[in-house]
Amino acid sequence: MNWFNYYGLIIMAIIMIPNIIYAFLHKNNSAGAFNNKAVIIAEQIGRYGCFVFMIFNIPYTYFGFWFDYALIVYLSVNGALCLVYLMFWTICRNNNGKLKALSLSILPSCIFLFSGIVLANIPLAVFAVVFAVNHILISYKNSLSKVMHSIIAVA
């Protein structure tokens, strides 16, 4: 792989398709209950950094696969993680609980972090950690507020 990672582009497309469909179908339901600006900004920085560095390899920050058969491992593990991610999207599409929130935030975080490590891509690994911590926190906090909102609505 040179400066452009075609596999990373395909992985990003697989991850983004259900998100785009969800955003299209739920246009008015995009605001979350968790409003910590610093965490939200850090998550967005991590997210877009992961998007960029999954696809583009910057010289001297990207060292490529560092062990034998790494490409096979990279494609196999990321393929399995993407498949599980799509399964959770399908299974939890009508659910707003903690399972959906955590699975749909932990799985892409694992994809980004794993890719950064296997590719020895330093910026991707750093942005993946920033994204993972903040995205999982936001997803968890938003799922708690939805559960509390549904409990209040029933009472």
Tab-separated table of N, CA and C in Angstrom:
chain	number	residue	atom	x	y	z
A	1	MET	N	0.832	-1.184	0.000
A	1	MET	CA	0.000	0.000	0.000
A	1	MET	C	0.875	1.245	0.000
A	2	ASN	N	0.521	2.128	-0.843
A	2	ASN	CA	1.243	3.394	-0.896
A	2	ASN	C	0.510	4.426	-0.061
A	3	TRP	N	0.254	5.573	-0.610
A	3	TRP	CA	-0.384	6.646	0.140
A	3	TRP	C	-1.899	6.467	0.248
A	4	PHE	N	-2.487	5.638	-0.609
A	4	PHE	CA	-3.943	5.452	-0.613
A	4	PHE	C	-4.274	4.016	-0.222
A	5	ASN	N	-5.150	3.835	0.767
A	5	ASN	CA	-5.539	2.521	1.276
A	5	ASN	C	-6.929	2.179	0.743
A	6	TYR	N	-6.979	1.406	-0.321
A	6	TYR	CA	-8.257	1.012	-0.913
A	6	TYR	C	-9.077	0.154	0.051
A	7	TYR	N	-8.391	-0.705	0.791
A	7	TYR	CA	-9.095	-1.540	1.759
A	7	TYR	C	-9.743	-0.681	2.847
A	8	GLY	N	-9.026	0.320	3.296
A	8	GLY	CA	-9.582	1.236	4.298
A	8	GLY	C	-10.798	1.973	3.781
A	9	LEU	N	-10.765	2.349	2.509
A	9	LEU	CA	-11.923	3.009	1.898
A	9	LEU	C	-13.135	2.088	1.882
A	10	ILE	N	-12.928	0.830	1.541
A	10	ILE	CA	-14.035	-0.143	1.526
A	10	ILE	C	-14.579	-0.351	2.935
A	11	ILE	N	-13.690	-0.471	3.904
A	11	ILE	CA	-14.117	-0.639	5.304
A	11	ILE	C	-14.932	0.572	5.749
A	12	MET	N	-14.464	1.773	5.412
A	12	MET	CA	-15.200	2.995	5.779
A	12	MET	C	-16.580	3.009	5.122
A	13	ALA	N	-16.666	2.594	3.864
A	13	ALA	CA	-17.955	2.558	3.173
A	13	ALA	C	-18.908	1.587	3.857
A	14	ILE	N	-18.405	0.425	4.251
A	14	ILE	CA	-19.244	-0.567	4.933
A	14	ILE	C	-19.768	-0.011	6.249
A	15	ILE	N	-18.914	0.673	6.987
A	15	ILE	CA	-19.332	1.244	8.270
A	15	ILE	C	-20.327	2.391	8.071
A	16	MET	N	-20.124	3.185	7.043
A	16	MET	CA	-20.939	4.393	6.855
A	16	MET	C	-22.319	4.134	6.240
A	17	ILE	N	-22.477	3.091	5.472
A	17	ILE	CA	-23.763	2.849	4.797
A	17	ILE	C	-24.938	2.815	5.783
A	18	PRO	N	-24.896	1.994	6.846
A	18	PRO	CA	-26.046	2.011	7.763
A	18	PRO	C	-26.228	3.356	8.477
A	19	ASN	N	-25.121	4.059	8.746
A	19	ASN	CA	-25.220	5.374	9.387
A	19	ASN	C	-25.901	6.390	8.479
A	20	ILE	N	-25.583	6.355	7.198
A	20	ILE	CA	-26.211	7.267	6.241
A	20	ILE	C	-27.695	6.950	6.103
A	21	ILE	N	-28.029	5.672	6.021
A	21	ILE	CA	-29.436	5.277	5.930
A	21	ILE	C	-30.189	5.727	7.173
A	22	TYR	N	-29.602	5.501	8.350
A	22	TYR	CA	-30.246	5.908	9.601
A	22	TYR	C	-30.448	7.425	9.639
A	23	ALA	N	-29.433	8.174	9.256
A	23	ALA	CA	-29.548	9.639	9.264
A	23	ALA	C	-30.619	10.110	8.289
A	24	PHE	N	-30.735	9.456	7.158
A	24	PHE	CA	-31.749	9.819	6.169
A	24	PHE	C	-33.153	9.531	6.690
A	25	LEU	N	-33.331	8.392	7.360
A	25	LEU	CA	-34.648	7.998	7.851
A	25	LEU	C	-35.057	8.716	9.135
A	26	HIS	N	-34.080	9.210	9.888
A	26	HIS	CA	-34.353	9.860	11.168
A	26	HIS	C	-33.782	11.280	11.174
A	27	LYS	N	-34.174	12.079	10.229
A	27	LYS	CA	-33.637	13.437	10.091
A	27	LYS	C	-33.870	14.300	11.323
A	28	ASN	N	-35.013	14.164	11.952
A	28	ASN	CA	-35.379	15.023	13.079
A	28	ASN	C	-34.939	14.467	14.417
A	29	ASN	N	-34.254	13.345	14.409
A	29	ASN	CA	-33.913	12.662	15.655
A	29	ASN	C	-32.400	12.576	15.859
A	30	SER	N	-31.672	13.602	15.447
A	30	SER	CA	-30.212	13.518	15.464
A	30	SER	C	-29.569	14.052	16.741
A	31	ALA	N	-30.254	14.852	17.509
A	31	ALA	CA	-29.651	15.459	18.694
A	31	ALA	C	-29.602	14.457	19.846
A	32	GLY	N	-28.459	14.384	20.507
A	32	GLY	CA	-28.314	13.528	21.663
A	32	GLY	C	-28.531	14.319	22.932
A	33	ALA	N	-28.723	13.602	24.026
A	33	ALA	CA	-28.982	14.252	25.300
A	33	ALA	C	-27.683	14.671	25.993
A	34	PHE	N	-26.584	14.054	25.638
A	34	PHE	CA	-25.304	14.358	26.272
A	34	PHE	C	-24.715	15.593	25.610
A	35	ASN	N	-24.480	16.650	26.389
A	35	ASN	CA	-24.068	17.928	25.811
A	35	ASN	C	-22.752	18.466	26.357
A	36	ASN	N	-21.798	17.620	26.609
A	36	ASN	CA	-20.483	18.073	27.038
A	36	ASN	C	-19.695	18.470	25.792
A	37	LYS	N	-19.527	19.757	25.578
A	37	LYS	CA	-18.909	20.271	24.343
A	37	LYS	C	-17.495	19.726	24.118
A	38	ALA	N	-16.693	19.657	25.171
A	38	ALA	CA	-15.313	19.180	25.021
A	38	ALA	C	-15.288	17.731	24.549
A	39	VAL	N	-16.140	16.900	25.115
A	39	VAL	CA	-16.195	15.486	24.722
A	39	VAL	C	-16.711	15.352	23.294
A	40	ILE	N	-17.719	16.120	22.943
A	40	ILE	CA	-18.286	16.070	21.591
A	40	ILE	C	-17.253	16.529	20.558
A	41	ILE	N	-16.531	17.588	20.859
A	41	ILE	CA	-15.491	18.076	19.928
A	41	ILE	C	-14.369	17.050	19.802
A	42	ALA	N	-13.938	16.477	20.926
A	42	ALA	CA	-12.880	15.460	20.882
A	42	ALA	C	-13.336	14.249	20.070
A	43	GLU	N	-14.595	13.853	20.234
A	43	GLU	CA	-15.118	12.722	19.453
A	43	GLU	C	-15.091	13.034	17.962
A	44	GLN	N	-15.505	14.237	17.591
A	44	GLN	CA	-15.523	14.618	16.175
A	44	GLN	C	-14.105	14.687	15.598
A	45	ILE	N	-13.177	15.204	16.365
A	45	ILE	CA	-11.777	15.234	15.923
A	45	ILE	C	-11.283	13.801	15.707
A	46	GLY	N	-11.561	12.936	16.662
A	46	GLY	CA	-11.161	11.533	16.531
A	46	GLY	C	-11.836	10.853	15.357
A	47	ARG	N	-13.121	11.117	15.172
A	47	ARG	CA	-13.892	10.504	14.076
A	47	ARG	C	-13.298	10.877	12.720
A	48	TYR	N	-13.140	12.168	12.477
A	48	TYR	CA	-12.664	12.604	11.168
A	48	TYR	C	-11.188	12.259	10.956
A	49	GLY	N	-10.424	12.242	12.040
A	49	GLY	CA	-9.043	11.777	11.931
A	49	GLY	C	-8.988	10.313	11.519
A	50	CYS	N	-9.864	9.496	12.110
A	50	CYS	CA	-9.930	8.080	11.724
A	50	CYS	C	-10.362	7.934	10.271
A	51	PHE	N	-11.362	8.699	9.858
A	51	PHE	CA	-11.814	8.634	8.464
A	51	PHE	C	-10.659	8.916	7.512
A	52	VAL	N	-9.918	9.977	7.780
A	52	VAL	CA	-8.824	10.383	6.896
A	52	VAL	C	-7.709	9.339	6.894
A	53	PHE	N	-7.273	8.909	8.083
A	53	PHE	CA	-6.111	8.032	8.158
A	53	PHE	C	-6.434	6.563	7.889
A	54	MET	N	-7.720	6.196	7.807
A	54	MET	CA	-8.077	4.864	7.320
A	54	MET	C	-7.857	4.790	5.814
A	55	ILE	N	-7.948	5.920	5.151
A	55	ILE	CA	-7.888	5.951	3.692
A	55	ILE	C	-6.542	6.448	3.177
A	56	PHE	N	-5.974	7.442	3.835
A	56	PHE	CA	-4.725	8.042	3.360
A	56	PHE	C	-3.576	7.713	4.308
A	57	ASN	N	-2.462	7.294	3.735
A	57	ASN	CA	-1.265	6.968	4.500
A	57	ASN	C	-0.253	8.091	4.324
A	58	ILE	N	0.069	8.758	5.407
A	58	ILE	CA	1.002	9.883	5.376
A	58	ILE	C	2.424	9.352	5.576
A	59	PRO	N	3.335	9.685	4.665
A	59	PRO	CA	4.714	9.205	4.807
A	59	PRO	C	5.327	9.591	6.162
A	60	TYR	N	6.146	8.703	6.675
A	60	TYR	CA	6.870	8.859	7.938
A	60	TYR	C	5.975	8.750	9.175
A	61	THR	N	4.672	8.560	9.000
A	61	THR	CA	3.774	8.280	10.127
A	61	THR	C	3.103	6.931	9.932
A	62	TYR	N	3.304	6.357	8.766
A	62	TYR	CA	2.703	5.087	8.380
A	62	TYR	C	3.832	4.144	7.991
A	63	PHE	N	3.877	2.988	8.629
A	63	PHE	CA	4.988	2.071	8.388
A	63	PHE	C	4.558	0.785	7.690
A	64	GLY	N	3.271	0.601	7.485
A	64	GLY	CA	2.776	-0.576	6.773
A	64	GLY	C	2.704	-1.804	7.662
A	65	PHE	N	2.349	-2.890	7.036
A	65	PHE	CA	2.214	-4.151	7.768
A	65	PHE	C	3.567	-4.574	8.316
A	66	TRP	N	3.600	-4.940	9.570
A	66	TRP	CA	4.867	-5.191	10.230
A	66	TRP	C	5.101	-6.657	10.577
A	67	PHE	N	4.239	-7.572	10.072
A	67	PHE	CA	4.480	-8.996	10.283
A	67	PHE	C	3.970	-9.780	9.074
A	68	ASP	N	4.436	-11.006	8.946
A	68	ASP	CA	4.030	-11.852	7.831
A	68	ASP	C	2.517	-12.102	7.876
A	69	TYR	N	1.919	-12.136	6.721
A	69	TYR	CA	0.488	-12.387	6.568
A	69	TYR	C	-0.385	-11.323	7.231
A	70	ALA	N	0.157	-10.163	7.452
A	70	ALA	CA	-0.595	-9.090	8.105
A	70	ALA	C	-1.787	-8.641	7.253
A	71	LEU	N	-1.632	-8.639	5.944
A	71	LEU	CA	-2.752	-8.246	5.080
A	71	LEU	C	-3.919	-9.199	5.262
A	72	ILE	N	-3.634	-10.483	5.348
A	72	ILE	CA	-4.698	-11.474	5.553
A	72	ILE	C	-5.360	-11.258	6.910
A	73	VAL	N	-4.573	-11.031	7.924
A	73	VAL	CA	-5.117	-10.767	9.267
A	73	VAL	C	-5.939	-9.484	9.252
A	74	TYR	N	-5.403	-8.443	8.634
A	74	TYR	CA	-6.085	-7.141	8.540
A	74	TYR	C	-7.452	-7.292	7.882
A	75	LEU	N	-7.480	-7.961	6.740
A	75	LEU	CA	-8.746	-8.117	6.017
A	75	LEU	C	-9.704	-9.059	6.744
A	76	SER	N	-9.190	-10.121	7.330
A	76	SER	CA	-10.047	-11.081	8.031
A	76	SER	C	-10.690	-10.479	9.276
A	77	VAL	N	-9.881	-9.874	10.106
A	77	VAL	CA	-10.402	-9.305	11.353
A	77	VAL	C	-11.339	-8.133	11.059
A	78	ASN	N	-10.928	-7.226	10.180
A	78	ASN	CA	-11.794	-6.097	9.850
A	78	ASN	C	-13.068	-6.554	9.150
A	79	GLY	N	-12.963	-7.585	8.308
A	79	GLY	CA	-14.160	-8.144	7.667
A	79	GLY	C	-15.125	-8.709	8.695
A	80	ALA	N	-14.586	-9.442	9.658
A	80	ALA	CA	-15.429	-10.005	10.719
A	80	ALA	C	-16.049	-8.897	11.574
A	81	LEU	N	-15.263	-7.891	11.935
A	81	LEU	CA	-15.793	-6.781	12.730
A	81	LEU	C	-16.876	-6.010	11.969
A	82	CYS	N	-16.667	-5.805	10.680
A	82	CYS	CA	-17.685	-5.123	9.858
A	82	CYS	C	-18.952	-5.956	9.774
A	83	LEU	N	-18.805	-7.258	9.624
A	83	LEU	CA	-19.970	-8.140	9.562
A	83	LEU	C	-20.762	-8.099	10.864
A	84	VAL	N	-20.055	-8.171	11.984
A	84	VAL	CA	-20.721	-8.092	13.294
A	84	VAL	C	-21.392	-6.731	13.464
A	85	TYR	N	-20.722	-5.669	13.024
A	85	TYR	CA	-21.288	-4.313	13.090
A	85	TYR	C	-22.603	-4.240	12.303
A	86	LEU	N	-22.604	-4.776	11.093
A	86	LEU	CA	-23.827	-4.773	10.273
A	86	LEU	C	-24.914	-5.636	10.900
A	87	MET	N	-24.515	-6.748	11.516
A	87	MET	CA	-25.499	-7.597	12.203
A	87	MET	C	-26.142	-6.850	13.365
A	88	PHE	N	-25.341	-6.138	14.153
A	88	PHE	CA	-25.898	-5.373	15.268
A	88	PHE	C	-26.811	-4.260	14.762
A	89	TRP	N	-26.444	-3.625	13.655
A	89	TRP	CA	-27.327	-2.607	13.077
A	89	TRP	C	-28.667	-3.229	12.726
A	90	THR	N	-28.642	-4.407	12.132
A	90	THR	CA	-29.869	-5.081	11.722
A	90	THR	C	-30.685	-5.543	12.929
A	91	ILE	N	-30.024	-6.181	13.876
A	91	ILE	CA	-30.714	-6.722	15.046
A	91	ILE	C	-31.275	-5.611	15.923
A	92	CYS	N	-30.528	-4.547	16.122
A	92	CYS	CA	-30.908	-3.492	17.068
A	92	CYS	C	-31.548	-2.276	16.402
A	93	ARG	N	-31.981	-2.390	15.161
A	93	ARG	CA	-32.471	-1.196	14.445
A	93	ARG	C	-33.654	-0.524	15.126
A	94	ASN	N	-34.478	-1.261	15.834
A	94	ASN	CA	-35.644	-0.671	16.499
A	94	ASN	C	-35.454	-0.563	18.009
A	95	ASN	N	-34.250	-0.772	18.470
A	95	ASN	CA	-33.948	-0.754	19.892
A	95	ASN	C	-33.076	0.465	20.188
A	96	ASN	N	-33.309	1.127	21.299
A	96	ASN	CA	-32.481	2.276	21.674
A	96	ASN	C	-31.774	2.063	23.008
A	97	GLY	N	-31.518	0.833	23.356
A	97	GLY	CA	-30.915	0.532	24.646
A	97	GLY	C	-29.405	0.568	24.644
A	98	LYS	N	-28.865	0.130	25.776
A	98	LYS	CA	-27.416	0.128	25.964
A	98	LYS	C	-26.719	-0.836	25.013
A	99	LEU	N	-27.347	-1.964	24.705
A	99	LEU	CA	-26.730	-2.934	23.805
A	99	LEU	C	-26.439	-2.303	22.451
A	100	LYS	N	-27.418	-1.623	21.899
A	100	LYS	CA	-27.232	-0.962	20.602
A	100	LYS	C	-26.162	0.126	20.714
A	101	ALA	N	-26.275	0.950	21.725
A	101	ALA	CA	-25.346	2.072	21.878
A	101	ALA	C	-23.905	1.592	22.019
A	102	LEU	N	-23.701	0.605	22.869
A	102	LEU	CA	-22.338	0.145	23.106
A	102	LEU	C	-21.783	-0.674	21.948
A	103	SER	N	-22.608	-1.548	21.380
A	103	SER	CA	-22.098	-2.367	20.270
A	103	SER	C	-21.769	-1.509	19.054
A	104	LEU	N	-22.614	-0.523	18.765
A	104	LEU	CA	-22.392	0.313	17.585
A	104	LEU	C	-21.360	1.412	17.820
A	105	SER	N	-20.841	1.511	19.030
A	105	SER	CA	-19.735	2.433	19.271
A	105	SER	C	-18.425	1.682	19.517
A	106	ILE	N	-18.500	0.517	20.136
A	106	ILE	CA	-17.290	-0.260	20.411
A	106	ILE	C	-16.746	-0.904	19.134
A	107	LEU	N	-17.619	-1.440	18.294
A	107	LEU	CA	-17.143	-2.132	17.089
A	107	LEU	C	-16.369	-1.224	16.127
A	108	PRO	N	-16.876	-0.043	15.763
A	108	PRO	CA	-16.046	0.796	14.891
A	108	PRO	C	-14.771	1.270	15.580
A	109	SER	N	-14.835	1.463	16.884
A	109	SER	CA	-13.626	1.835	17.623
A	109	SER	C	-12.581	0.733	17.515
A	110	CYS	N	-13.029	-0.516	17.610
A	110	CYS	CA	-12.110	-1.655	17.461
A	110	CYS	C	-11.530	-1.722	16.054
A	111	ILE	N	-12.369	-1.443	15.050
A	111	ILE	CA	-11.897	-1.447	13.663
A	111	ILE	C	-10.790	-0.414	13.484
A	112	PHE	N	-11.020	0.797	13.950
A	112	PHE	CA	-10.027	1.858	13.788
A	112	PHE	C	-8.744	1.551	14.551
A	113	LEU	N	-8.886	1.124	15.796
A	113	LEU	CA	-7.710	0.848	16.613
A	113	LEU	C	-6.921	-0.337	16.064
A	114	PHE	N	-7.619	-1.399	15.699
A	114	PHE	CA	-6.952	-2.569	15.130
A	114	PHE	C	-6.217	-2.201	13.843
A	115	SER	N	-6.867	-1.422	12.991
A	115	SER	CA	-6.245	-1.010	11.733
A	115	SER	C	-4.999	-0.181	11.989
A	116	GLY	N	-5.073	0.733	12.941
A	116	GLY	CA	-3.917	1.558	13.273
A	116	GLY	C	-2.741	0.740	13.758
A	117	ILE	N	-3.024	-0.284	14.553
A	117	ILE	CA	-1.952	-1.127	15.094
A	117	ILE	C	-1.365	-2.016	14.011
A	118	VAL	N	-2.217	-2.691	13.250
A	118	VAL	CA	-1.721	-3.632	12.237
A	118	VAL	C	-0.988	-2.903	11.109
A	119	LEU	N	-1.463	-1.714	10.754
A	119	LEU	CA	-0.803	-0.948	9.701
A	119	LEU	C	0.389	-0.145	10.213
A	120	ALA	N	0.596	-0.157	11.524
A	120	ALA	CA	1.620	0.685	12.148
A	120	ALA	C	1.438	2.124	11.688
A	121	ASN	N	0.187	2.564	11.747
A	121	ASN	CA	-0.204	3.913	11.338
A	121	ASN	C	-0.404	4.723	12.617
A	122	ILE	N	0.588	5.482	12.991
A	122	ILE	CA	0.586	6.196	14.271
A	122	ILE	C	-0.586	7.173	14.393
A	123	PRO	N	-0.843	8.040	13.400
A	123	PRO	CA	-1.970	8.960	13.549
A	123	PRO	C	-3.307	8.232	13.666
A	124	LEU	N	-3.482	7.159	12.909
A	124	LEU	CA	-4.740	6.407	12.994
A	124	LEU	C	-4.921	5.826	14.386
A	125	ALA	N	-3.884	5.259	14.957
A	125	ALA	CA	-3.975	4.700	16.302
A	125	ALA	C	-4.298	5.778	17.335
A	126	VAL	N	-3.675	6.934	17.218
A	126	VAL	CA	-3.926	8.033	18.165
A	126	VAL	C	-5.366	8.534	18.030
A	127	PHE	N	-5.799	8.792	16.799
A	127	PHE	CA	-7.170	9.264	16.587
A	127	PHE	C	-8.185	8.195	16.988
A	128	ALA	N	-7.835	6.925	16.808
A	128	ALA	CA	-8.745	5.843	17.195
A	128	ALA	C	-8.965	5.828	18.705
A	129	VAL	N	-7.917	6.064	19.476
A	129	VAL	CA	-8.060	6.111	20.939
A	129	VAL	C	-8.929	7.305	21.342
A	130	VAL	N	-8.665	8.462	20.756
A	130	VAL	CA	-9.466	9.659	21.058
A	130	VAL	C	-10.927	9.412	20.701
A	131	PHE	N	-11.159	8.849	19.517
A	131	PHE	CA	-12.518	8.562	19.072
A	131	PHE	C	-13.188	7.550	19.994
A	132	ALA	N	-12.505	6.456	20.282
A	132	ALA	CA	-13.106	5.372	21.068
A	132	ALA	C	-13.569	5.855	22.438
A	133	VAL	N	-12.701	6.509	23.160
A	133	VAL	CA	-13.042	6.951	24.515
A	133	VAL	C	-14.258	7.876	24.494
A	134	ASN	N	-14.238	8.836	23.614
A	134	ASN	CA	-15.310	9.832	23.589
A	134	ASN	C	-16.591	9.308	22.956
A	135	HIS	N	-16.486	8.520	21.898
A	135	HIS	CA	-17.670	7.992	21.220
A	135	HIS	C	-18.417	7.011	22.119
A	136	ILE	N	-17.690	6.143	22.784
A	136	ILE	CA	-18.330	5.183	23.686
A	136	ILE	C	-18.991	5.910	24.844
A	137	LEU	N	-18.320	6.919	25.395
A	137	LEU	CA	-18.905	7.709	26.485
A	137	LEU	C	-20.198	8.397	26.040
A	138	ILE	N	-20.167	9.052	24.906
A	138	ILE	CA	-21.350	9.753	24.403
A	138	ILE	C	-22.480	8.768	24.137
A	139	SER	N	-22.170	7.658	23.488
A	139	SER	CA	-23.205	6.665	23.180
A	139	SER	C	-23.827	6.104	24.452
A	140	TYR	N	-22.994	5.816	25.436
A	140	TYR	CA	-23.497	5.272	26.696
A	140	TYR	C	-24.379	6.290	27.422
A	141	LYS	N	-23.914	7.524	27.515
A	141	LYS	CA	-24.690	8.570	28.198
A	141	LYS	C	-26.019	8.819	27.479
A	142	ASN	N	-26.004	8.842	26.145
A	142	ASN	CA	-27.245	9.039	25.394
A	142	ASN	C	-28.195	7.866	25.578
A	143	SER	N	-27.669	6.648	25.665
A	143	SER	CA	-28.550	5.490	25.876
A	143	SER	C	-29.189	5.537	27.258
A	144	LEU	N	-28.440	6.008	28.252
A	144	LEU	CA	-29.014	6.140	29.598
A	144	LEU	C	-30.148	7.156	29.611
A	145	SER	N	-29.968	8.267	28.908
A	145	SER	CA	-31.011	9.293	28.894
A	145	SER	C	-32.250	8.799	28.145
A	146	LYS	N	-32.066	7.975	27.106
A	146	LYS	CA	-33.222	7.427	26.382
A	146	LYS	C	-33.984	6.443	27.249
A	147	VAL	N	-33.241	5.631	28.031
A	147	VAL	CA	-33.892	4.689	28.944
A	147	VAL	C	-34.667	5.461	30.006
A	148	MET	N	-34.062	6.505	30.570
A	148	MET	CA	-34.750	7.306	31.581
A	148	MET	C	-35.964	8.007	30.982
A	149	HIS	N	-35.847	8.477	29.755
A	149	HIS	CA	-36.964	9.149	29.093
A	149	HIS	C	-38.118	8.185	28.862
A	150	SER	N	-37.818	6.935	28.494
A	150	SER	CA	-38.886	5.960	28.277
A	150	SER	C	-39.523	5.527	29.596
A	151	ILE	N	-38.726	5.485	30.686
A	151	ILE	CA	-39.291	5.151	32.001
A	151	ILE	C	-40.236	6.252	32.453
A	152	ILE	N	-39.833	7.498	32.252
A	152	ILE	CA	-40.683	8.630	32.641
A	152	ILE	C	-41.952	8.659	31.793
A	153	ALA	N	-41.840	8.341	30.519
A	153	ALA	CA	-43.001	8.351	29.626
A	153	ALA	C	-43.998	7.278	30.018
A	154	VAL	N	-43.532	6.121	30.498
A	154	VAL	CA	-44.425	5.041	30.907
A	154	VAL	C	-45.114	5.399	32.219
A	155	ALA	N	-44.392	6.058	33.117
A	155	ALA	CA	-44.958	6.404	34.429
A	155	ALA	C	-45.891	7.533	34.275
